[in-house]
PDB file of C-alpha atoms and ligand atoms in Angstrom:
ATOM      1  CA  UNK A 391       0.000   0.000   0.000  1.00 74.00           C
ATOM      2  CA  UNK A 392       1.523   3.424  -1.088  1.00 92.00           C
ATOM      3  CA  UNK A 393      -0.193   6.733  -0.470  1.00 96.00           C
ATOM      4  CA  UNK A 394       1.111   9.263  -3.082  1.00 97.00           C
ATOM      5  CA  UNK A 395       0.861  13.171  -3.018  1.00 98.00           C
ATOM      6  CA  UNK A 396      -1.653  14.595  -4.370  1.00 98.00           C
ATOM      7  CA  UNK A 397      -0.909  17.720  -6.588  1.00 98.00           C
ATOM      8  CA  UNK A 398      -3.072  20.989  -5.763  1.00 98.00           C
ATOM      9  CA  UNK A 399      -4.612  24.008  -7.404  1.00 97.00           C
ATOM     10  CA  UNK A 400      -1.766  25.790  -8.980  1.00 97.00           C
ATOM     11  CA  UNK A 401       0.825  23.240  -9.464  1.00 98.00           C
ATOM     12  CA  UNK A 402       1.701  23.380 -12.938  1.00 98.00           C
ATOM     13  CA  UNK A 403       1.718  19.774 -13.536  1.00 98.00           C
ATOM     14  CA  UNK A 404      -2.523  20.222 -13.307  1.00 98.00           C
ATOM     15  CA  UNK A 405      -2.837  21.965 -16.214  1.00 98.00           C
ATOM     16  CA  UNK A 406      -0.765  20.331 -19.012  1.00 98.00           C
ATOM     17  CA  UNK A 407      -2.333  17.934 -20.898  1.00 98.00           C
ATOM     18  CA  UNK A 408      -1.430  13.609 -20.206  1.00 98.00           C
ATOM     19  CA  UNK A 409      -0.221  11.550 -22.756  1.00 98.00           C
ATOM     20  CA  UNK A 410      -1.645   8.444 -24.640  1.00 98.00           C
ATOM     21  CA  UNK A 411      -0.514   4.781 -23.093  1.00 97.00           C
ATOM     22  CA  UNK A 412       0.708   2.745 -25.722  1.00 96.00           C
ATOM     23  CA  UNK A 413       1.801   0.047 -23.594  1.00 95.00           C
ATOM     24  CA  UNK A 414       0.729  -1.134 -20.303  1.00 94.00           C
ATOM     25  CA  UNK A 415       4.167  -2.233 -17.575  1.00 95.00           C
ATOM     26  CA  UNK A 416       4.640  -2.907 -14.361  1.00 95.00           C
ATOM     27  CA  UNK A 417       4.821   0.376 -13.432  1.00 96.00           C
ATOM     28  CA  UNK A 418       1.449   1.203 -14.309  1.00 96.00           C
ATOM     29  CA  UNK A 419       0.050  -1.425 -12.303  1.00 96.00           C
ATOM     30  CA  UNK A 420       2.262  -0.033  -9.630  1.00 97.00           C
ATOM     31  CA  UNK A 421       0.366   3.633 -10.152  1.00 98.00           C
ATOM     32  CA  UNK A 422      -2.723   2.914 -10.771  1.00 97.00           C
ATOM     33  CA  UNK A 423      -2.829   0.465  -7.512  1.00 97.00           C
ATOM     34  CA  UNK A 424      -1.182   3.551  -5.361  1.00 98.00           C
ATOM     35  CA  UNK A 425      -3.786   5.498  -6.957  1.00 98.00           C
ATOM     36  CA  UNK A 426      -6.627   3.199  -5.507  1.00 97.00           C
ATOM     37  CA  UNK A 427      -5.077   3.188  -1.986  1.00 97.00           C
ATOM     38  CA  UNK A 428      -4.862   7.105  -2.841  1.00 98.00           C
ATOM     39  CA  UNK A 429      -8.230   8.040  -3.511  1.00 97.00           C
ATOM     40  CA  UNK A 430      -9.531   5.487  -1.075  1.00 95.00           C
ATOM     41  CA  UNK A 431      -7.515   7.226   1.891  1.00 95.00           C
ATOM     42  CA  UNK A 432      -8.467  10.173   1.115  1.00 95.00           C
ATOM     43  CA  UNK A 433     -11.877   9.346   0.788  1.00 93.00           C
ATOM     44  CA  UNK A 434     -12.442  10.361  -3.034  1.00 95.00           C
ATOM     45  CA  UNK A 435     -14.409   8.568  -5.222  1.00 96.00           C
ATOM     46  CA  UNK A 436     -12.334   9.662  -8.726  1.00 98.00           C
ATOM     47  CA  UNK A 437      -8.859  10.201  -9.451  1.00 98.00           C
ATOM     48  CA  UNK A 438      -6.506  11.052 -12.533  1.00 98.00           C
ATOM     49  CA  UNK A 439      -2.868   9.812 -12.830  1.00 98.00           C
ATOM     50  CA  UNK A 440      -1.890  13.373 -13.218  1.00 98.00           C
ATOM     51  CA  UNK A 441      -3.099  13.951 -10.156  1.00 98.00           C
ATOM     52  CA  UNK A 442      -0.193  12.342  -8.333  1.00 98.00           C
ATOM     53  CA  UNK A 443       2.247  14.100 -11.011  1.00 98.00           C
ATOM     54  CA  UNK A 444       2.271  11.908 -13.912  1.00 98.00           C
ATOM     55  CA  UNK A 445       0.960  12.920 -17.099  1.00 98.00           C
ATOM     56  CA  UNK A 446      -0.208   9.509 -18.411  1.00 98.00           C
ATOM     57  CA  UNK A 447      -3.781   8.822 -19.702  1.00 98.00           C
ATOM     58  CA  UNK A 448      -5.104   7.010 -16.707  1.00 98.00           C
ATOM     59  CA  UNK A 449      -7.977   7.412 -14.962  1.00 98.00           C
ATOM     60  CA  UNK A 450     -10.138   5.250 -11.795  1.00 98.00           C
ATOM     61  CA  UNK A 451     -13.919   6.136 -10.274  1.00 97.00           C
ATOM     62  CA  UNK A 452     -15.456   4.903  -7.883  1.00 94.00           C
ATOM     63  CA  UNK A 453     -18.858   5.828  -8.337  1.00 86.00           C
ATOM     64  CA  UNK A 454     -20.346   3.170  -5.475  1.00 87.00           C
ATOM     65  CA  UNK A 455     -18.527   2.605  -2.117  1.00 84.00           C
ATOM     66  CA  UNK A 456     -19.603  -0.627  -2.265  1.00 86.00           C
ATOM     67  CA  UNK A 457     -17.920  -1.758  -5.591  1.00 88.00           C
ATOM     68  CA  UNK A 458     -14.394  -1.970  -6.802  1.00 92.00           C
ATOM     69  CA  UNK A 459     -12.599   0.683  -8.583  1.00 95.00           C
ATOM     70  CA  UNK A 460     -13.362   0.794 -12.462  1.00 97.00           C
ATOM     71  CA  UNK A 461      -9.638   1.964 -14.305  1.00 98.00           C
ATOM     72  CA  UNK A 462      -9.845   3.469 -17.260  1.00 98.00           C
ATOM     73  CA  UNK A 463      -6.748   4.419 -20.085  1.00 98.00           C
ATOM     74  CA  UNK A 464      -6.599   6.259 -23.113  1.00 98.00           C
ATOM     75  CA  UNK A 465     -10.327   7.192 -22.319  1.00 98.00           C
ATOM     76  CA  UNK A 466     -12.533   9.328 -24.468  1.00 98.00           C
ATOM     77  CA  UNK A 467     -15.978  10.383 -24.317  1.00 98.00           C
ATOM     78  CA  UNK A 468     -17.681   9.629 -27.666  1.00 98.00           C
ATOM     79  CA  UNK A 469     -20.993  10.986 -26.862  1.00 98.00           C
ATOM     80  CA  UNK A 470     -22.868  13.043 -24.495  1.00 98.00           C
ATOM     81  CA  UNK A 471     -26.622  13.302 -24.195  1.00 98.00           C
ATOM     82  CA  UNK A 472     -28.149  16.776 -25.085  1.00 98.00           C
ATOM     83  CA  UNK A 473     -29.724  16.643 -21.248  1.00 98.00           C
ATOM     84  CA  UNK A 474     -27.687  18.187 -18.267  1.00 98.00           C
ATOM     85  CA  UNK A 475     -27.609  17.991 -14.675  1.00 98.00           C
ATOM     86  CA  UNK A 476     -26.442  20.556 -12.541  1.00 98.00           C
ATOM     87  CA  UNK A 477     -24.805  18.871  -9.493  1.00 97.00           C
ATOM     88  CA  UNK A 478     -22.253  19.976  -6.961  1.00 97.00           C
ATOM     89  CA  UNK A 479     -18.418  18.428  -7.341  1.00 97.00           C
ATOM     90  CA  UNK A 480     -15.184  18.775  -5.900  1.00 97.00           C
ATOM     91  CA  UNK A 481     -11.656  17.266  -6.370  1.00 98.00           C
ATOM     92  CA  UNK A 482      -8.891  15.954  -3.949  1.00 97.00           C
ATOM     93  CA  UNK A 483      -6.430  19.134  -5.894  1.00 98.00           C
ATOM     94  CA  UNK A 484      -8.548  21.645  -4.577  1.00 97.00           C
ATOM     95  CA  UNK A 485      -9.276  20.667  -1.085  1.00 94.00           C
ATOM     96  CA  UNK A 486     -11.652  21.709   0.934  1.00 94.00           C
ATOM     97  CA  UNK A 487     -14.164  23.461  -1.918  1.00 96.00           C
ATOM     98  CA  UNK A 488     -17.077  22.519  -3.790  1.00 97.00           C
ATOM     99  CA  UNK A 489     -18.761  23.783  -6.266  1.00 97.00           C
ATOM    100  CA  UNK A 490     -21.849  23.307  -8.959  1.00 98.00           C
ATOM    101  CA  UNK A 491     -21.072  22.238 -12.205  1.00 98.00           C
ATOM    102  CA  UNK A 492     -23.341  21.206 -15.284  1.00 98.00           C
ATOM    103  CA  UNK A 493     -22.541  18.138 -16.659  1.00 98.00           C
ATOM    104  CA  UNK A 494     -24.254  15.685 -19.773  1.00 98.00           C
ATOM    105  CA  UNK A 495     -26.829  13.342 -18.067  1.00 98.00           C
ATOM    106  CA  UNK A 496     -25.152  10.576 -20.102  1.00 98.00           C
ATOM    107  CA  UNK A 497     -22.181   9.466 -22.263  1.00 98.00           C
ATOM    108  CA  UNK A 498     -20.603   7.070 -23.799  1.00 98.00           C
ATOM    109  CA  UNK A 499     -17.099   5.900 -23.359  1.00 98.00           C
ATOM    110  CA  UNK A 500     -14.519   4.250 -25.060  1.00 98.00           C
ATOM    111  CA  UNK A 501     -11.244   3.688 -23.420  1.00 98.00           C
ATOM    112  CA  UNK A 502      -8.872   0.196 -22.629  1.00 98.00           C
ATOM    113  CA  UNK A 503      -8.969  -1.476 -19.589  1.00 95.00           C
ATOM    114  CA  UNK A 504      -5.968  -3.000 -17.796  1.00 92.00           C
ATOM    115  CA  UNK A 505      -5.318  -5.858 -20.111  1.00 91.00           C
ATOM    116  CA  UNK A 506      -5.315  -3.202 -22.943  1.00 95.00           C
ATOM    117  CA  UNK A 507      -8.640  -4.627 -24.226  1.00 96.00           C
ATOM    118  CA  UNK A 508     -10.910  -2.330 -25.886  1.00 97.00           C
ATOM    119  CA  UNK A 509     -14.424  -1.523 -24.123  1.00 97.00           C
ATOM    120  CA  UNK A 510     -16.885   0.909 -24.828  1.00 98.00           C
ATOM    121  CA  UNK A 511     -19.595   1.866 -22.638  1.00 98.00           C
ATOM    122  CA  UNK A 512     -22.745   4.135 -21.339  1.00 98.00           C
ATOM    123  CA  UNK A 513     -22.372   5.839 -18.322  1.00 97.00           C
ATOM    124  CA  UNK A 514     -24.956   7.961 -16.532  1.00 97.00           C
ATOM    125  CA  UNK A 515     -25.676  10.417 -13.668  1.00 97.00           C
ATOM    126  CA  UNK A 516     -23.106  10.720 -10.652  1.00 96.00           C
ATOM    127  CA  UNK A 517     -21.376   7.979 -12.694  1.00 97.00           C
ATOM    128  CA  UNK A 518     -21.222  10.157 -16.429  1.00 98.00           C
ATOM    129  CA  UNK A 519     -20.059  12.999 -13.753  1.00 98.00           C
ATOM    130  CA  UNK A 520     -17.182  11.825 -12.257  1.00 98.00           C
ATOM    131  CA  UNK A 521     -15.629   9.969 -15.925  1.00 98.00           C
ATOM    132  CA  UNK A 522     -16.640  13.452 -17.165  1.00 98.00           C
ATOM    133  CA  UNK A 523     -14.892  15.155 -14.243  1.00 98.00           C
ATOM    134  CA  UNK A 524     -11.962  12.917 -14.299  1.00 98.00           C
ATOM    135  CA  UNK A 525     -11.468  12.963 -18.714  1.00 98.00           C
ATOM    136  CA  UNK A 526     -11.039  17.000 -17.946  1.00 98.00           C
ATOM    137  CA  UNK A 527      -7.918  16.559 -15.896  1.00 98.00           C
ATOM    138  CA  UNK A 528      -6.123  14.278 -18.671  1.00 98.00           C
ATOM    139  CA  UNK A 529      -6.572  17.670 -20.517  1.00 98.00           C
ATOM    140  CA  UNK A 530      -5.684  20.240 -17.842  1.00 98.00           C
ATOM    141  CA  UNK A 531      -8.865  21.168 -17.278  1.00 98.00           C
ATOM    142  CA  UNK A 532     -10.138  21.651 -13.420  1.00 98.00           C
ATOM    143  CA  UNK A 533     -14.068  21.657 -12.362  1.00 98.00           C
ATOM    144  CA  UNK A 534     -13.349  24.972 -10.866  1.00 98.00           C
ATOM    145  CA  UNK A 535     -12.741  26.123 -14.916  1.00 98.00           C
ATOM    146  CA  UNK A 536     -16.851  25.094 -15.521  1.00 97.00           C
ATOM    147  CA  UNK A 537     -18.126  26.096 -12.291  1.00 97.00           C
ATOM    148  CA  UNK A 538     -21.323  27.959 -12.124  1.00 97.00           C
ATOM    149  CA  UNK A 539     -20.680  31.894 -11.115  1.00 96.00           C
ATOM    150  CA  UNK A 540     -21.053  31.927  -7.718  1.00 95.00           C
ATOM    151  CA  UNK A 541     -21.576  28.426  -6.353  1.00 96.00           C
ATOM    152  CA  UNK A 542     -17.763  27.741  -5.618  1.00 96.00           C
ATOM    153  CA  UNK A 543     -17.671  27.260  -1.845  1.00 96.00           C
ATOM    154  CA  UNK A 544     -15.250  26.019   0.933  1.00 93.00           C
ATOM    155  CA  UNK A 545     -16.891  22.969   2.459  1.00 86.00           C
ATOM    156  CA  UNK A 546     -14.390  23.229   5.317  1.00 74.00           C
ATOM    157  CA  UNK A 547     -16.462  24.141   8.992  1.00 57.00           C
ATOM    158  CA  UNK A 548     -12.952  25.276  10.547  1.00 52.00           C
ATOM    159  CA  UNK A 549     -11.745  28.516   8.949  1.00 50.00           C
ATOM    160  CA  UNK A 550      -8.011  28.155   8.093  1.00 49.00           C
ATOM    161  CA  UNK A 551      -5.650  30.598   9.902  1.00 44.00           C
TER     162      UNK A 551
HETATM  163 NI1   NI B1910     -10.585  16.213  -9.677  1.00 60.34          NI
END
Protein backbone atom coordinates (compact mmCIF):
# COMPACT_ATOMS: atom_id res chain seq x y z
CA UNK A 1 0.00 0.00 0.00
CA UNK A 2 1.52 3.42 -1.09
CA UNK A 3 -0.19 6.73 -0.47
CA UNK A 4 1.11 9.26 -3.08
CA UNK A 5 0.86 13.17 -3.02
CA UNK A 6 -1.65 14.59 -4.37
CA UNK A 7 -0.91 17.72 -6.59
CA UNK A 8 -3.07 20.99 -5.76
CA UNK A 9 -4.61 24.01 -7.40
CA UNK A 10 -1.77 25.79 -8.98
CA UNK A 11 0.83 23.24 -9.46
CA UNK A 12 1.70 23.38 -12.94
CA UNK A 13 1.72 19.77 -13.54
CA UNK A 14 -2.52 20.22 -13.31
CA UNK A 15 -2.84 21.96 -16.21
CA UNK A 16 -0.76 20.33 -19.01
CA UNK A 17 -2.33 17.93 -20.90
CA UNK A 18 -1.43 13.61 -20.21
CA UNK A 19 -0.22 11.55 -22.76
CA UNK A 20 -1.65 8.44 -24.64
CA UNK A 21 -0.51 4.78 -23.09
CA UNK A 22 0.71 2.74 -25.72
CA UNK A 23 1.80 0.05 -23.59
CA UNK A 24 0.73 -1.13 -20.30
CA UNK A 25 4.17 -2.23 -17.58
CA UNK A 26 4.64 -2.91 -14.36
CA UNK A 27 4.82 0.38 -13.43
CA UNK A 28 1.45 1.20 -14.31
CA UNK A 29 0.05 -1.43 -12.30
CA UNK A 30 2.26 -0.03 -9.63
CA UNK A 31 0.37 3.63 -10.15
CA UNK A 32 -2.72 2.91 -10.77
CA UNK A 33 -2.83 0.46 -7.51
CA UNK A 34 -1.18 3.55 -5.36
CA UNK A 35 -3.79 5.50 -6.96
CA UNK A 36 -6.63 3.20 -5.51
CA UNK A 37 -5.08 3.19 -1.99
CA UNK A 38 -4.86 7.11 -2.84
CA UNK A 39 -8.23 8.04 -3.51
CA UNK A 40 -9.53 5.49 -1.07
CA UNK A 41 -7.52 7.23 1.89
CA UNK A 42 -8.47 10.17 1.12
CA UNK A 43 -11.88 9.35 0.79
CA UNK A 44 -12.44 10.36 -3.03
CA UNK A 45 -14.41 8.57 -5.22
CA UNK A 46 -12.33 9.66 -8.73
CA UNK A 47 -8.86 10.20 -9.45
CA UNK A 48 -6.51 11.05 -12.53
CA UNK A 49 -2.87 9.81 -12.83
CA UNK A 50 -1.89 13.37 -13.22
CA UNK A 51 -3.10 13.95 -10.16
CA UNK A 52 -0.19 12.34 -8.33
CA UNK A 53 2.25 14.10 -11.01
CA UNK A 54 2.27 11.91 -13.91
CA UNK A 55 0.96 12.92 -17.10
CA UNK A 56 -0.21 9.51 -18.41
CA UNK A 57 -3.78 8.82 -19.70
CA UNK A 58 -5.10 7.01 -16.71
CA UNK A 59 -7.98 7.41 -14.96
CA UNK A 60 -10.14 5.25 -11.80
CA UNK A 61 -13.92 6.14 -10.27
CA UNK A 62 -15.46 4.90 -7.88
CA UNK A 63 -18.86 5.83 -8.34
CA UNK A 64 -20.35 3.17 -5.47
CA UNK A 65 -18.53 2.61 -2.12
CA UNK A 66 -19.60 -0.63 -2.27
CA UNK A 67 -17.92 -1.76 -5.59
CA UNK A 68 -14.39 -1.97 -6.80
CA UNK A 69 -12.60 0.68 -8.58
CA UNK A 70 -13.36 0.79 -12.46
CA UNK A 71 -9.64 1.96 -14.31
CA UNK A 72 -9.84 3.47 -17.26
CA UNK A 73 -6.75 4.42 -20.09
CA UNK A 74 -6.60 6.26 -23.11
CA UNK A 75 -10.33 7.19 -22.32
CA UNK A 76 -12.53 9.33 -24.47
CA UNK A 77 -15.98 10.38 -24.32
CA UNK A 78 -17.68 9.63 -27.67
CA UNK A 79 -20.99 10.99 -26.86
CA UNK A 80 -22.87 13.04 -24.49
CA UNK A 81 -26.62 13.30 -24.20
CA UNK A 82 -28.15 16.78 -25.08
CA UNK A 83 -29.72 16.64 -21.25
CA UNK A 84 -27.69 18.19 -18.27
CA UNK A 85 -27.61 17.99 -14.67
CA UNK A 86 -26.44 20.56 -12.54
CA UNK A 87 -24.81 18.87 -9.49
CA UNK A 88 -22.25 19.98 -6.96
CA UNK A 89 -18.42 18.43 -7.34
CA UNK A 90 -15.18 18.78 -5.90
CA UNK A 91 -11.66 17.27 -6.37
CA UNK A 92 -8.89 15.95 -3.95
CA UNK A 93 -6.43 19.13 -5.89
CA UNK A 94 -8.55 21.65 -4.58
CA UNK A 95 -9.28 20.67 -1.09
CA UNK A 96 -11.65 21.71 0.93
CA UNK A 97 -14.16 23.46 -1.92
CA UNK A 98 -17.08 22.52 -3.79
CA UNK A 99 -18.76 23.78 -6.27
CA UNK A 100 -21.85 23.31 -8.96
CA UNK A 101 -21.07 22.24 -12.20
CA UNK A 102 -23.34 21.21 -15.28
CA UNK A 103 -22.54 18.14 -16.66
CA UNK A 104 -24.25 15.68 -19.77
CA UNK A 105 -26.83 13.34 -18.07
CA UNK A 106 -25.15 10.58 -20.10
CA UNK A 107 -22.18 9.47 -22.26
CA UNK A 108 -20.60 7.07 -23.80
CA UNK A 109 -17.10 5.90 -23.36
CA UNK A 110 -14.52 4.25 -25.06
CA UNK A 111 -11.24 3.69 -23.42
CA UNK A 112 -8.87 0.20 -22.63
CA UNK A 113 -8.97 -1.48 -19.59
CA UNK A 114 -5.97 -3.00 -17.80
CA UNK A 115 -5.32 -5.86 -20.11
CA UNK A 116 -5.32 -3.20 -22.94
CA UNK A 117 -8.64 -4.63 -24.23
CA UNK A 118 -10.91 -2.33 -25.89
CA UNK A 119 -14.42 -1.52 -24.12
CA UNK A 120 -16.88 0.91 -24.83
CA UNK A 121 -19.59 1.87 -22.64
CA UNK A 122 -22.74 4.14 -21.34
CA UNK A 123 -22.37 5.84 -18.32
CA UNK A 124 -24.96 7.96 -16.53
CA UNK A 125 -25.68 10.42 -13.67
CA UNK A 126 -23.11 10.72 -10.65
CA UNK A 127 -21.38 7.98 -12.69
CA UNK A 128 -21.22 10.16 -16.43
CA UNK A 129 -20.06 13.00 -13.75
CA UNK A 130 -17.18 11.83 -12.26
CA UNK A 131 -15.63 9.97 -15.93
CA UNK A 132 -16.64 13.45 -17.16
CA UNK A 133 -14.89 15.16 -14.24
CA UNK A 134 -11.96 12.92 -14.30
CA UNK A 135 -11.47 12.96 -18.71
CA UNK A 136 -11.04 17.00 -17.95
CA UNK A 137 -7.92 16.56 -15.90
CA UNK A 138 -6.12 14.28 -18.67
CA UNK A 139 -6.57 17.67 -20.52
CA UNK A 140 -5.68 20.24 -17.84
CA UNK A 141 -8.86 21.17 -17.28
CA UNK A 142 -10.14 21.65 -13.42
CA UNK A 143 -14.07 21.66 -12.36
CA UNK A 144 -13.35 24.97 -10.87
CA UNK A 145 -12.74 26.12 -14.92
CA UNK A 146 -16.85 25.09 -15.52
CA UNK A 147 -18.13 26.10 -12.29
CA UNK A 148 -21.32 27.96 -12.12
CA UNK A 149 -20.68 31.89 -11.11
CA UNK A 150 -21.05 31.93 -7.72
CA UNK A 151 -21.58 28.43 -6.35
CA UNK A 152 -17.76 27.74 -5.62
CA UNK A 153 -17.67 27.26 -1.84
CA UNK A 154 -15.25 26.02 0.93
CA UNK A 155 -16.89 22.97 2.46
CA UNK A 156 -14.39 23.23 5.32
CA UNK A 157 -16.46 24.14 8.99
CA UNK A 158 -12.95 25.28 10.55
CA UNK A 159 -11.74 28.52 8.95
CA UNK A 160 -8.01 28.16 8.09
CA UNK A 161 -5.65 30.60 9.90
NI1 LIG B 1 -10.58 16.21 -9.68
Amino acid sequence: MSIRNVRQSGDEILRKKSKEITEFTPRLKVLISDMKDTMNKLGGVGLAAVQVGVLKRIIICKPNENESEVVLINPEIISKSEETLEDKEGCLSVDGYIGTVIRPKSIVVRAKDENMNDMEFDAEDFFARIICHEVDHLDGILYTDKVVPGTLVNDNEEVDN
